[in-house]
């Protein structure tokens, strides 16, 4: 927690420099996180196909269990940033601690459910008989790291609210390096197999959580903030997170429906869909980095009672979103002859993939604005509107996607439905932005 986060009203610093200073490290941290699973996959893959299949199932379950609680980062960022804007760092850190305590409580509950139900969860995911024992072993051990993973989310939100995205980047890089070393040593050196991979990940996640806690505790002591759990504060953090949980679950439902429809289209289409979804997710990381900057900046301006500054920052970040989307779209189109063969040499998959990929490329400017406005409204603490807007989007997308197998068009039509989904989000978020109802100033919303 650096001395740069002094308790003073936000000055009208050059917005582009501030956006870059927050977004670039945030992008690095976002990209580092998925590399944990990639390292695990690379190391476990050499143990055998059943082990890798087991890891795939367990990792999907863990990712889902953790990602639905991403509100721990988003809601904490907005609350802390408002207090920073109001010039009250002690209250900012106090609210951050409420989020961390909530993360520990949720993490303990998830572990209590996951440990006894691990075999059943693996079974409903359709793991084969040979993969099931490995998936169960990995899931049970890795679930012990869920409280640490959720603490990392909440603590990341604290630092983002304090306008610090560099520390999360450094912690993510350190965690990634430790995870790789531990996995290699425990899987092969200690001969623990897939269990070693799980323990390596748990140790790395606990280490990351401890680093974050040290940083936050030092800040709390420096500014005289209490570290004790506060029932009212934890309850307020949970209430602020519920709408964002609904939003996240609705978005996850969109992705699950898209994958289910692609599977119904056939093996070629689902293979092509998985490649496109991976590229779409990578582009989303870049756009989400700008959204994270938006959460921190908007929350700070509103906390400082600077409605004009918030509007100006929102306007500039929308321009950044459009520009970033255009650049990403062009990169996807120009680079497709280079990266498509890296994913598959099957010409039928490539032929299916290319038209849908063009749809994705054309939709990137829309995505850029959507991600930015999502971040702006999160920073404003406008979670209730975001929840209902995403539920409406799901209601429009679901029938459009489910009708694709009936009316034809294949994977290209499915990604047309995904573009429709993003367009609906754009309309709902733009209407909210234009209304100005998200602008509620003060230390709390």
Coordinates of C-alpha atoms in Angstrom, one line a residue:
X1 CA 0.0 0.0 0.0
X2 CA 2.1 2.9 -1.3
X3 CA 2.2 6.4 0.0
X4 CA 0.7 7.5 -3.4
X5 CA -2.7 6.7 -2.0
X6 CA -3.0 9.8 0.2
X7 CA -6.3 11.0 1.5
X8 CA -7.0 14.0 -0.8
X9 CA -9.7 14.9 -3.3
X10 CA -8.9 13.6 -6.8
X11 CA -7.2 16.2 -8.9
X12 CA -8.0 16.5 -12.6
X13 CA -5.0 14.5 -13.6
X14 CA -4.5 13.7 -17.3
X15 CA -7.1 11.0 -17.7
X16 CA -5.3 9.0 -20.3
X17 CA -2.2 8.6 -18.1
X18 CA -4.3 7.6 -15.2
X19 CA -6.3 5.0 -17.2
X20 CA -3.1 3.5 -18.6
X21 CA -1.4 3.5 -15.2
X22 CA -4.3 1.5 -13.7
X23 CA -5.3 -0.7 -16.7
X24 CA -2.0 -2.0 -17.9
X25 CA -1.0 -3.7 -14.6
X26 CA -4.6 -4.9 -14.2
X27 CA -4.4 -6.6 -17.6
X28 CA -1.2 -8.3 -16.5
X29 CA -2.8 -9.6 -13.3
X30 CA -5.9 -10.8 -15.2
X31 CA -3.8 -12.7 -17.7
X32 CA -1.6 -14.3 -15.0
X33 CA -4.5 -15.9 -13.2
X34 CA -5.6 -18.3 -16.0
X35 CA -2.0 -19.4 -16.4
X36 CA -2.3 -21.3 -13.1
X37 CA -4.5 -23.8 -14.8
X38 CA -2.4 -23.9 -18.0
X39 CA 0.7 -24.8 -15.9
X40 CA -1.2 -27.5 -14.0
X41 CA -2.4 -28.9 -17.4
X42 CA 1.1 -28.9 -18.9
X43 CA 2.6 -30.7 -15.9
X44 CA -0.3 -33.2 -15.3
X45 CA -0.7 -33.9 -19.0
X46 CA 2.6 -35.8 -18.9
X47 CA 1.2 -38.2 -16.2
X48 CA -1.4 -39.6 -18.7
X49 CA -4.7 -38.8 -20.4
X50 CA -6.9 -40.0 -17.5
X51 CA -5.1 -37.6 -15.1
X52 CA -5.4 -34.7 -17.5
X53 CA -9.1 -35.5 -18.1
X54 CA -9.6 -35.5 -14.3
X55 CA -7.8 -32.2 -13.9
X56 CA -10.0 -30.7 -16.7
X57 CA -13.2 -31.6 -14.8
X58 CA -12.0 -30.5 -11.4
X59 CA -10.5 -27.3 -12.7
X60 CA -13.8 -26.4 -14.4
X61 CA -15.7 -27.0 -11.1
X62 CA -13.2 -24.9 -9.1
X63 CA -13.2 -22.1 -11.6
X64 CA -17.0 -21.9 -11.5
X65 CA -17.0 -22.0 -7.7
X66 CA -14.6 -19.1 -7.4
X67 CA -15.8 -17.0 -10.4
X68 CA -19.3 -16.6 -9.1
X69 CA -17.9 -14.8 -6.1
X70 CA -16.0 -12.2 -8.2
X71 CA -18.3 -9.6 -6.6
X72 CA -15.9 -9.8 -3.7
X73 CA -13.4 -7.8 -5.9
X74 CA -15.9 -5.6 -7.7
X75 CA -18.0 -4.5 -4.7
X76 CA -15.0 -3.9 -2.5
X77 CA -13.3 -1.8 -5.2
X78 CA -16.3 0.5 -5.5
X79 CA -16.7 0.9 -1.7
X80 CA -13.0 1.5 -1.0
X81 CA -12.6 3.9 -3.9
X82 CA -15.5 6.1 -2.6
X83 CA -13.9 6.4 0.8
X84 CA -10.6 7.2 -0.8
X85 CA -12.3 10.0 -2.8
X86 CA -13.9 11.3 0.4
X87 CA -10.4 11.5 2.0
X88 CA -11.0 8.8 4.6
X89 CA -8.4 6.1 4.2
X90 CA -9.1 4.5 7.6
X91 CA -12.7 3.9 6.6
X92 CA -11.6 2.7 3.1
X93 CA -9.4 0.0 4.6
X94 CA -12.1 -0.8 7.2
X95 CA -14.5 -1.5 4.4
X96 CA -11.9 -3.5 2.7
X97 CA -11.4 -5.7 5.8
X98 CA -15.2 -6.3 5.8
X99 CA -14.9 -7.7 2.3
X100 CA -11.9 -9.9 3.3
X101 CA -13.8 -11.3 6.4
X102 CA -16.8 -12.0 4.1
X103 CA -14.4 -13.9 1.7
X104 CA -13.2 -16.1 4.6
X105 CA -16.8 -16.9 5.6
X106 CA -17.9 -17.8 2.1
X107 CA -14.7 -19.7 1.5
X108 CA -15.2 -21.9 4.6
X109 CA -18.8 -22.6 3.6
X110 CA -17.8 -23.6 0.0
X111 CA -15.1 -26.0 1.4
X112 CA -17.6 -27.5 3.8
X113 CA -19.9 -28.3 0.8
X114 CA -17.2 -29.3 -1.6
X115 CA -15.3 -31.9 0.4
X116 CA -18.1 -34.3 1.1
X117 CA -19.8 -33.7 -2.3
X118 CA -16.7 -34.0 -4.5
X119 CA -17.5 -37.4 -6.0
X120 CA -21.1 -36.4 -6.8
X121 CA -20.0 -33.1 -8.4
X122 CA -17.4 -34.9 -10.5
X123 CA -20.1 -37.4 -11.6
X124 CA -22.6 -34.8 -12.7
X125 CA -19.9 -33.2 -14.8
X126 CA -19.7 -36.5 -16.7
X127 CA -16.2 -37.6 -15.9
X128 CA -15.3 -41.0 -17.3
X129 CA -14.6 -44.0 -14.9
X130 CA -10.9 -43.7 -15.5
X131 CA -10.8 -39.9 -14.9
X132 CA -13.2 -39.8 -11.9
X133 CA -10.7 -40.8 -9.1
X134 CA -8.1 -38.2 -10.3
X135 CA -10.8 -35.5 -10.6
X136 CA -12.1 -36.3 -7.1
X137 CA -8.6 -36.2 -5.6
X138 CA -7.7 -32.9 -7.3
X139 CA -11.0 -31.3 -6.4
X140 CA -10.9 -32.3 -2.7
X141 CA -7.3 -31.1 -2.2
X142 CA -7.7 -27.9 -4.3
X143 CA -10.9 -26.9 -2.5
X144 CA -8.9 -26.3 0.6
X145 CA -7.4 -23.3 -1.2
X146 CA -10.8 -21.7 -2.0
X147 CA -10.8 -19.5 1.1
X148 CA -7.4 -18.1 0.0
X149 CA -8.6 -17.6 -3.6
X150 CA -11.6 -15.6 -2.3
X151 CA -9.3 -13.6 0.0
X152 CA -7.2 -12.8 -3.0
X153 CA -10.3 -11.5 -4.8
X154 CA -11.4 -9.3 -1.9
X155 CA -7.9 -8.0 -1.2
X156 CA -7.4 -7.3 -4.9
X157 CA -10.5 -5.2 -4.7
X158 CA -9.1 -3.3 -1.7
X159 CA -5.9 -2.3 -3.6
X160 CA -7.8 -1.4 -6.8
X161 CA -10.0 0.8 -4.7
X162 CA -6.9 2.4 -3.3
X163 CA -5.9 3.1 -7.0
X164 CA -3.1 0.4 -6.8
X165 CA -3.1 -2.2 -9.6
X166 CA 0.6 -2.8 -9.6
X167 CA 0.7 -4.8 -6.3
X168 CA -1.9 -7.3 -7.6
X169 CA 0.3 -7.7 -10.7
X170 CA 3.4 -8.4 -8.7
X171 CA 1.6 -10.9 -6.5
X172 CA 0.0 -12.6 -9.5
X173 CA 3.4 -13.0 -11.1
X174 CA 5.0 -14.3 -7.9
X175 CA 2.1 -16.7 -7.4
X176 CA 2.4 -18.0 -11.0
X177 CA 6.1 -18.7 -10.6
X178 CA 5.6 -20.4 -7.2
X179 CA 2.8 -22.5 -8.6
X180 CA 4.9 -23.8 -11.5
X181 CA 7.9 -24.6 -9.2
X182 CA 5.7 -26.3 -6.6
X183 CA 3.8 -28.3 -9.2
X184 CA 6.9 -29.6 -10.8
X185 CA 8.6 -30.5 -7.5
X186 CA 5.6 -32.2 -5.9
X187 CA 4.3 -34.0 -9.0
X188 CA 7.6 -35.4 -10.2
X189 CA 10.2 -34.7 -7.5
X190 CA 8.0 -36.0 -4.6
X191 CA 6.2 -38.4 -6.8
X192 CA 2.7 -37.3 -5.6
X193 CA 1.2 -37.3 -9.1
X194 CA -2.0 -35.3 -9.5
X195 CA -2.3 -34.8 -5.8
X196 CA 1.0 -32.9 -5.9
X197 CA -0.4 -30.6 -8.5
X198 CA -3.3 -29.8 -6.3
X199 CA -1.2 -29.2 -3.2
X200 CA 1.1 -27.0 -5.2
X201 CA -1.8 -24.8 -6.3
X202 CA -3.1 -24.6 -2.7
X203 CA 0.2 -23.6 -1.3
X204 CA 0.7 -20.9 -4.0
X205 CA -2.8 -19.5 -3.4
X206 CA -2.3 -19.4 0.4
X207 CA 1.0 -17.6 -0.2
X208 CA -0.7 -15.0 -2.4
X209 CA -3.4 -14.5 0.2
X210 CA -0.8 -14.0 3.0
X211 CA 1.1 -11.4 1.0
X212 CA -2.1 -9.5 0.4
X213 CA -3.1 -9.7 4.1
X214 CA 0.4 -8.4 5.1
X215 CA -0.1 -5.4 2.7
X216 CA -3.6 -4.6 3.9
X217 CA -2.7 -5.1 7.6
X218 CA 0.2 -2.7 7.3
X219 CA -2.1 -0.1 5.7
X220 CA -4.7 -0.6 8.5
X221 CA -2.1 0.0 11.2
X222 CA -0.7 3.0 9.4
X223 CA -4.1 4.7 9.2
X224 CA -5.6 3.4 12.5
X225 CA -8.2 1.1 10.9
X226 CA -9.6 -1.8 12.9
X227 CA -8.9 -5.3 11.8
X228 CA -11.6 -7.0 13.8
X229 CA -14.6 -8.5 12.1
X230 CA -17.7 -6.2 12.2
X231 CA -21.0 -7.9 11.7
X232 CA -22.7 -4.9 10.3
X233 CA -19.9 -4.2 7.9
X234 CA -19.8 -7.8 6.7
X235 CA -23.5 -7.8 6.3
X236 CA -23.3 -4.6 4.2
X237 CA -20.6 -6.1 2.0
X238 CA -22.8 -9.2 1.4
X239 CA -25.8 -7.0 0.5
X240 CA -23.8 -5.0 -1.9
X241 CA -22.5 -8.2 -3.5
X242 CA -25.9 -9.9 -4.0
X243 CA -26.8 -7.9 -7.2
X244 CA -23.4 -8.5 -8.7
X245 CA -23.7 -12.2 -7.9
X246 CA -27.0 -12.3 -9.9
X247 CA -25.2 -10.4 -12.7
X248 CA -22.3 -12.9 -12.7
X249 CA -24.6 -16.0 -12.6
X250 CA -26.6 -14.6 -15.5
X251 CA -23.5 -14.1 -17.5
X252 CA -22.3 -17.6 -16.7
X253 CA -25.6 -18.9 -17.9
X254 CA -25.1 -17.2 -21.2
X255 CA -21.8 -18.9 -21.7
X256 CA -23.1 -22.3 -20.6
X257 CA -26.1 -22.0 -23.0
X258 CA -23.7 -21.1 -25.9
X259 CA -21.5 -24.1 -25.2
X260 CA -24.5 -26.4 -24.9
X261 CA -25.9 -25.2 -28.3
X262 CA -22.5 -25.5 -29.9
X263 CA -22.3 -29.1 -28.7
X264 CA -25.7 -29.9 -30.3
X265 CA -24.3 -28.6 -33.6
X266 CA -21.7 -31.4 -33.7
X267 CA -18.1 -32.2 -32.9
X268 CA -16.7 -29.8 -35.5
X269 CA -18.8 -26.9 -34.3
X270 CA -18.0 -27.4 -30.6
X271 CA -14.3 -27.7 -31.4
X272 CA -14.4 -24.4 -33.3
X273 CA -16.6 -22.8 -30.7
X274 CA -14.0 -23.7 -28.0
X275 CA -11.2 -22.0 -30.0
X276 CA -13.3 -18.9 -30.6
X277 CA -14.4 -18.7 -26.9
X278 CA -10.7 -18.9 -25.8
X279 CA -9.9 -16.0 -28.1
X280 CA -13.0 -14.0 -27.1
X281 CA -12.0 -14.5 -23.4
X282 CA -8.5 -13.3 -24.1
X283 CA -9.9 -10.1 -25.8
X284 CA -12.2 -9.7 -22.8
X285 CA -9.2 -9.6 -20.4
X286 CA -7.8 -6.6 -22.3
X287 CA -11.2 -4.8 -22.2
X288 CA -11.8 -5.8 -18.6
X289 CA -8.6 -4.0 -17.6
X290 CA -10.1 -0.7 -18.7
X291 CA -13.2 -1.6 -16.8
X292 CA -11.2 -2.1 -13.7
X293 CA -9.6 1.3 -14.1
X294 CA -13.1 2.6 -14.5
X295 CA -14.3 1.0 -11.2
X296 CA -11.4 2.7 -9.3
X297 CA -11.6 6.1 -11.0
X298 CA -15.3 6.5 -10.9
X299 CA -15.7 5.4 -7.3
X300 CA -13.0 7.9 -6.3
X301 CA -14.6 10.8 -8.1
X302 CA -18.1 10.1 -6.7
X303 CA -16.6 9.8 -3.2
X304 CA -15.1 13.2 -3.6
X305 CA -18.5 14.7 -4.6
X306 CA -17.1 15.4 -8.1
X307 CA -20.0 14.5 -10.4
X308 CA -18.5 16.5 -13.3
X309 CA -15.2 14.6 -13.0
X310 CA -17.1 11.3 -13.0
X311 CA -18.9 12.2 -16.2
X312 CA -15.7 13.3 -17.9
X313 CA -13.9 10.2 -16.9
X314 CA -16.8 8.0 -18.1
X315 CA -16.8 9.8 -21.4
X316 CA -13.1 9.4 -21.9
X317 CA -13.1 5.7 -20.9
X318 CA -15.9 5.0 -23.4
X319 CA -13.6 6.5 -26.1
X320 CA -10.9 4.1 -24.9
X321 CA -13.3 1.2 -25.0
X322 CA -14.3 2.0 -28.6
X323 CA -10.7 2.4 -29.7
X324 CA -9.5 -0.7 -27.9
X325 CA -12.4 -2.7 -29.5
X326 CA -11.5 -1.5 -33.0
X327 CA -7.8 -2.4 -32.5
X328 CA -8.7 -5.9 -31.1
X329 CA -11.1 -6.5 -34.0
X330 CA -8.4 -5.6 -36.6
X331 CA -5.8 -7.8 -34.8
X332 CA -8.2 -10.7 -34.9
X333 CA -8.8 -10.4 -38.6
X334 CA -5.2 -9.8 -39.6
X335 CA -3.7 -12.4 -37.3
X336 CA -6.2 -15.2 -37.9
X337 CA -3.9 -17.0 -40.5
X338 CA -1.2 -17.1 -37.8
X339 CA -3.1 -18.3 -34.7
X340 CA -5.9 -20.5 -36.1
X341 CA -3.4 -23.2 -37.2
X342 CA -1.9 -23.2 -33.7
X343 CA -5.2 -24.4 -32.3
X344 CA -6.2 -27.0 -35.0
X345 CA -4.9 -28.5 -38.2
X346 CA -8.4 -29.9 -39.1
X347 CA -9.5 -28.0 -42.2
X348 CA -13.2 -28.6 -41.4
X349 CA -12.8 -27.0 -38.0
X350 CA -11.0 -24.1 -39.6
X351 CA -13.7 -23.6 -42.3
X352 CA -16.4 -23.6 -39.6
X353 CA -14.4 -21.2 -37.4
X354 CA -13.4 -18.5 -39.8
X355 CA -16.9 -16.9 -40.6
X356 CA -17.8 -17.0 -36.9
X357 CA -14.5 -15.4 -36.0
X358 CA -15.2 -12.5 -38.3
X359 CA -18.5 -11.9 -36.4
X360 CA -16.5 -11.8 -33.2
X361 CA -14.0 -9.3 -34.7
X362 CA -16.8 -7.0 -35.9
X363 CA -18.4 -7.0 -32.5
X364 CA -15.3 -6.0 -30.5
X365 CA -16.1 -2.2 -30.6
X366 CA -19.5 -3.1 -29.0
X367 CA -17.7 -5.2 -26.4
X368 CA -15.3 -2.4 -25.7
X369 CA -18.1 0.0 -24.7
X370 CA -20.0 -2.7 -22.8
X371 CA -17.0 -3.6 -20.6
X372 CA -16.2 0.1 -19.9
X373 CA -19.8 1.0 -18.9
X374 CA -20.0 -2.2 -16.8
X375 CA -16.9 -1.0 -14.9
X376 CA -18.3 2.6 -14.6
X377 CA -21.6 1.4 -13.1
X378 CA -19.7 -1.0 -10.8
X379 CA -17.5 1.8 -9.6
X380 CA -20.7 3.8 -8.9
X381 CA -22.1 1.0 -6.8
X382 CA -25.0 0.6 -9.3
X383 CA -25.2 -3.2 -8.8
X384 CA -28.9 -3.5 -8.7
X385 CA -29.3 -2.1 -12.2
X386 CA -26.5 -4.2 -13.5
X387 CA -28.2 -7.3 -12.1
X388 CA -31.6 -6.7 -13.7
X389 CA -30.0 -5.6 -17.0
X390 CA -28.1 -8.8 -17.2
X391 CA -31.2 -10.9 -16.4
X392 CA -33.0 -9.1 -19.2
X393 CA -30.0 -9.8 -21.5
X394 CA -30.2 -13.5 -20.6
X395 CA -33.9 -13.5 -21.4
X396 CA -33.2 -12.1 -24.9
X397 CA -30.2 -14.3 -25.6
X398 CA -31.5 -17.7 -24.5
X399 CA -34.3 -18.1 -27.0
X400 CA -32.2 -16.7 -29.8
X401 CA -29.4 -19.1 -29.1
X402 CA -31.6 -22.2 -28.5
X403 CA -33.3 -21.6 -31.9
X404 CA -30.0 -21.8 -33.8
X405 CA -30.1 -25.6 -34.3
X406 CA -33.7 -25.3 -35.6
X407 CA -33.3 -22.5 -38.0
X408 CA -29.7 -23.2 -39.1
X409 CA -26.8 -21.0 -39.6
X410 CA -24.5 -23.1 -37.5
X411 CA -21.7 -21.6 -35.4
X412 CA -21.8 -18.3 -37.2
X413 CA -25.5 -17.9 -36.2
X414 CA -24.6 -18.8 -32.6
X415 CA -22.0 -16.1 -32.4
X416 CA -24.5 -13.8 -34.1
X417 CA -26.6 -14.5 -31.0
X418 CA -23.6 -13.8 -28.8
X419 CA -23.3 -10.4 -30.6
X420 CA -27.0 -9.8 -30.0
X421 CA -26.3 -10.4 -26.3
X422 CA -23.6 -7.8 -26.3
X423 CA -25.8 -5.4 -28.2
X424 CA -28.6 -5.7 -25.6
X425 CA -26.1 -5.1 -22.9
X426 CA -24.8 -2.0 -24.7
X427 CA -28.4 -0.6 -25.0
X428 CA -29.2 -1.2 -21.4
X429 CA -25.9 0.2 -20.1
X430 CA -25.9 3.2 -22.4
X431 CA -29.4 4.1 -21.3
X432 CA -28.3 4.0 -17.7
X433 CA -25.2 6.1 -18.4
X434 CA -27.2 8.7 -20.3
X435 CA -29.8 9.0 -17.6
X436 CA -27.2 10.0 -15.0
X437 CA -29.1 8.1 -12.3
X438 CA -25.8 6.2 -11.5
X439 CA -24.2 9.4 -10.3
X440 CA -24.7 9.3 -6.5
X441 CA -22.0 11.2 -4.7
X442 CA -20.6 10.8 -1.2
X443 CA -18.6 8.4 0.8
X444 CA -21.3 5.8 0.6
X445 CA -24.0 5.2 -2.0

